[in-house]
Amino acid sequence: PGTDDLEDPYVLPAGRDKLRIQIIGNSYWPKVAVVPRGTTIEWINEDVFTFFEGEFSGVHDVVTSEAPVHFASPMLGHAERFSIVLDTPGDYVYYCTPHPYMKGRVIVKAPEYSLAGTGTSTAGVSLGGWVLPLLALCLILSSAALVLRGRKS
């Protein structure tokens, strides 16, 4: 059966964009994980037996009970997988319907950007895909203006 070791979250290392959660021994591992927005979460059923019925079936699923965006996997037999990309920050609490004591949690965090030298953080605020290129363009244009001004003198 599942255990109550929900206090020690696994934090996905920087630069990784996929987390694999194993289903084994009627338990999810890791039970709690912290990932950045946009991470692909993959559950894989590594229980060996899938031919019994009910409690001892070895067939599992992943169904959210609390989440910003709900999802439910199909029933997964041995070696079957289910993946989803979690783009919305928040807590995704999930369980297995044939084994409701099996619980897990994925915490999706918005990326943090620090504004260098200002001591300001934009935690939870998306800068979007266009802000940084726009700032770079402004720097290039202002540098070009200075060069052109210097040539006119």
Short mmCIF file of C-alpha atoms in Angstrom, two decimals:
data_model
loop_
_atom_site.label_atom_id
_atom_site.label_comp_id
_atom_site.label_asym_id
_atom_site.label_seq_id
_atom_site.Cartn_x
_atom_site.Cartn_y
_atom_site.Cartn_z
CA PRO A 1 0.00 0.00 0.00
CA GLY A 2 0.93 3.64 -0.37
CA THR A 3 2.78 5.44 2.40
CA ASP A 4 2.50 8.90 3.88
CA ASP A 5 5.94 10.20 2.77
CA LEU A 6 4.45 13.29 1.15
CA GLU A 7 6.65 15.85 2.93
CA ASP A 8 9.86 15.37 0.88
CA PRO A 9 9.17 16.65 -2.62
CA TYR A 10 11.34 15.67 -5.56
CA VAL A 11 12.46 18.83 -7.39
CA LEU A 12 13.03 18.38 -11.12
CA PRO A 13 16.62 19.49 -11.89
CA ALA A 14 17.04 22.68 -13.91
CA GLY A 15 17.13 22.16 -17.66
CA ARG A 16 14.96 19.04 -17.61
CA ASP A 17 11.52 19.17 -19.23
CA LYS A 18 10.20 15.68 -18.42
CA LEU A 19 9.43 13.87 -15.17
CA ARG A 20 8.74 10.14 -15.02
CA ILE A 21 6.57 8.94 -12.13
CA GLN A 22 6.74 5.21 -11.50
CA ILE A 23 3.71 3.21 -10.40
CA ILE A 24 5.08 0.29 -8.45
CA GLY A 25 3.99 -1.69 -5.39
CA ASN A 26 0.62 0.11 -5.39
CA SER A 27 2.40 3.43 -4.94
CA TYR A 28 3.51 6.41 -7.01
CA TRP A 29 7.17 7.44 -6.93
CA PRO A 30 7.98 10.18 -6.42
CA LYS A 31 4.85 10.90 -4.42
CA VAL A 32 5.36 14.67 -4.49
CA ALA A 33 7.25 16.50 -7.23
CA VAL A 34 7.93 20.15 -7.99
CA VAL A 35 8.31 21.06 -11.67
CA PRO A 36 8.32 24.22 -13.79
CA ARG A 37 5.36 25.11 -15.97
CA GLY A 38 5.41 23.27 -19.32
CA THR A 39 6.93 20.04 -17.95
CA THR A 40 5.81 16.73 -19.45
CA ILE A 41 4.76 14.33 -16.71
CA GLU A 42 4.82 10.64 -17.62
CA TRP A 43 3.40 7.89 -15.40
CA ILE A 44 4.52 4.33 -16.12
CA ASN A 45 2.98 1.25 -14.52
CA GLU A 46 5.85 -0.95 -13.36
CA ASP A 47 3.72 -3.33 -11.32
CA VAL A 48 4.35 -6.84 -12.60
CA PHE A 49 0.95 -8.53 -12.47
CA THR A 50 -2.07 -7.25 -14.38
CA PHE A 51 -4.27 -10.32 -14.54
CA PHE A 52 -6.12 -10.33 -11.19
CA GLU A 53 -9.30 -8.40 -10.37
CA GLY A 54 -9.90 -5.44 -8.05
CA GLU A 55 -7.40 -4.65 -5.28
CA PHE A 56 -4.84 -7.16 -6.55
CA SER A 57 -5.15 -6.34 -10.24
CA GLY A 58 -1.93 -4.33 -10.71
CA VAL A 59 -3.90 -2.09 -13.08
CA HIS A 60 -3.75 1.60 -12.18
CA ASP A 61 -4.81 5.01 -13.39
CA VAL A 62 -4.08 8.65 -12.57
CA VAL A 63 -7.08 10.87 -11.77
CA THR A 64 -6.92 14.37 -10.29
CA SER A 65 -8.98 15.15 -7.20
CA GLU A 66 -7.75 18.75 -6.91
CA ALA A 67 -6.09 20.62 -9.77
CA PRO A 68 -6.19 23.87 -11.72
CA VAL A 69 -6.84 21.69 -14.80
CA HIS A 70 -8.29 18.22 -14.24
CA PHE A 71 -7.22 15.11 -16.14
CA ALA A 72 -7.70 11.34 -15.99
CA SER A 73 -5.64 8.61 -17.58
CA PRO A 74 -7.00 5.37 -18.95
CA MET A 75 -6.35 2.22 -16.90
CA LEU A 76 -2.69 1.29 -17.30
CA GLY A 77 -1.50 -2.31 -17.40
CA HIS A 78 2.11 -3.42 -16.94
CA ALA A 79 4.58 -1.18 -18.84
CA GLU A 80 1.84 1.13 -20.14
CA ARG A 81 2.34 4.89 -19.93
CA PHE A 82 0.31 8.07 -19.71
CA SER A 83 1.76 11.55 -20.36
CA ILE A 84 0.49 15.08 -20.03
CA VAL A 85 2.08 18.52 -20.28
CA LEU A 86 1.22 20.69 -17.27
CA ASP A 87 1.16 24.34 -18.36
CA THR A 88 -0.98 25.84 -15.61
CA PRO A 89 0.79 26.56 -12.30
CA GLY A 90 -0.75 25.07 -9.17
CA ASP A 91 -1.15 21.87 -7.16
CA TYR A 92 -2.24 18.72 -8.97
CA VAL A 93 -3.37 16.15 -6.39
CA TYR A 94 -4.13 12.77 -7.92
CA TYR A 95 -5.01 9.19 -6.95
CA CYS A 96 -5.66 5.72 -8.40
CA THR A 97 -9.36 4.83 -8.64
CA PRO A 98 -8.94 1.06 -8.00
CA HIS A 99 -6.59 1.86 -5.08
CA PRO A 100 -7.77 5.20 -3.60
CA TYR A 101 -5.06 5.11 -0.91
CA MET A 102 -2.51 5.60 -3.72
CA LYS A 103 -2.01 9.36 -3.82
CA GLY A 104 0.46 11.74 -5.37
CA ARG A 105 0.97 15.41 -6.02
CA VAL A 106 2.69 17.49 -8.69
CA ILE A 107 3.34 21.14 -7.88
CA VAL A 108 3.74 23.23 -11.03
CA LYS A 109 5.61 26.49 -10.49
CA ALA A 110 5.76 29.52 -12.75
CA PRO A 111 9.37 30.38 -13.62
CA GLU A 112 11.08 33.11 -11.65
CA TYR A 113 13.07 35.78 -13.43
CA SER A 114 15.26 38.16 -11.49
CA LEU A 115 15.86 41.64 -12.74
CA ALA A 116 19.64 41.80 -12.35
CA GLY A 117 20.90 44.47 -9.99
CA THR A 118 17.46 45.61 -8.85
CA GLY A 119 16.77 43.03 -6.17
CA THR A 120 13.36 42.60 -7.80
CA SER A 121 11.83 39.24 -8.62
CA THR A 122 9.00 38.56 -11.01
CA ALA A 123 7.95 35.31 -9.35
CA GLY A 124 4.73 34.09 -10.82
CA VAL A 125 4.73 36.71 -13.58
CA SER A 126 5.28 35.52 -17.12
CA LEU A 127 7.50 37.76 -19.21
CA GLY A 128 6.15 36.10 -22.32
CA GLY A 129 8.14 35.16 -25.36
CA TRP A 130 8.45 38.68 -26.73
CA VAL A 131 9.75 40.87 -23.87
CA LEU A 132 13.41 39.81 -23.86
CA PRO A 133 13.83 39.99 -27.67
CA LEU A 134 12.20 43.43 -27.59
CA LEU A 135 14.68 44.63 -24.95
CA ALA A 136 17.56 43.28 -27.05
CA LEU A 137 16.23 45.11 -30.11
CA CYS A 138 16.02 48.37 -28.13
CA LEU A 139 19.64 47.99 -27.05
CA ILE A 140 20.76 47.34 -30.61
CA LEU A 141 18.83 50.34 -31.97
CA SER A 142 20.13 52.69 -29.27
CA SER A 143 23.71 51.50 -29.91
CA ALA A 144 23.25 52.06 -33.66
CA ALA A 145 21.90 55.56 -33.00
CA LEU A 146 24.99 56.41 -30.93
CA VAL A 147 27.30 55.12 -33.66
CA LEU A 148 25.48 57.12 -36.35
CA ARG A 149 25.50 60.24 -34.18
CA GLY A 150 29.25 59.83 -33.70
CA ARG A 151 29.82 59.63 -37.49
CA LYS A 152 27.95 62.91 -38.14
CA SER A 153 30.30 64.86 -35.86
#
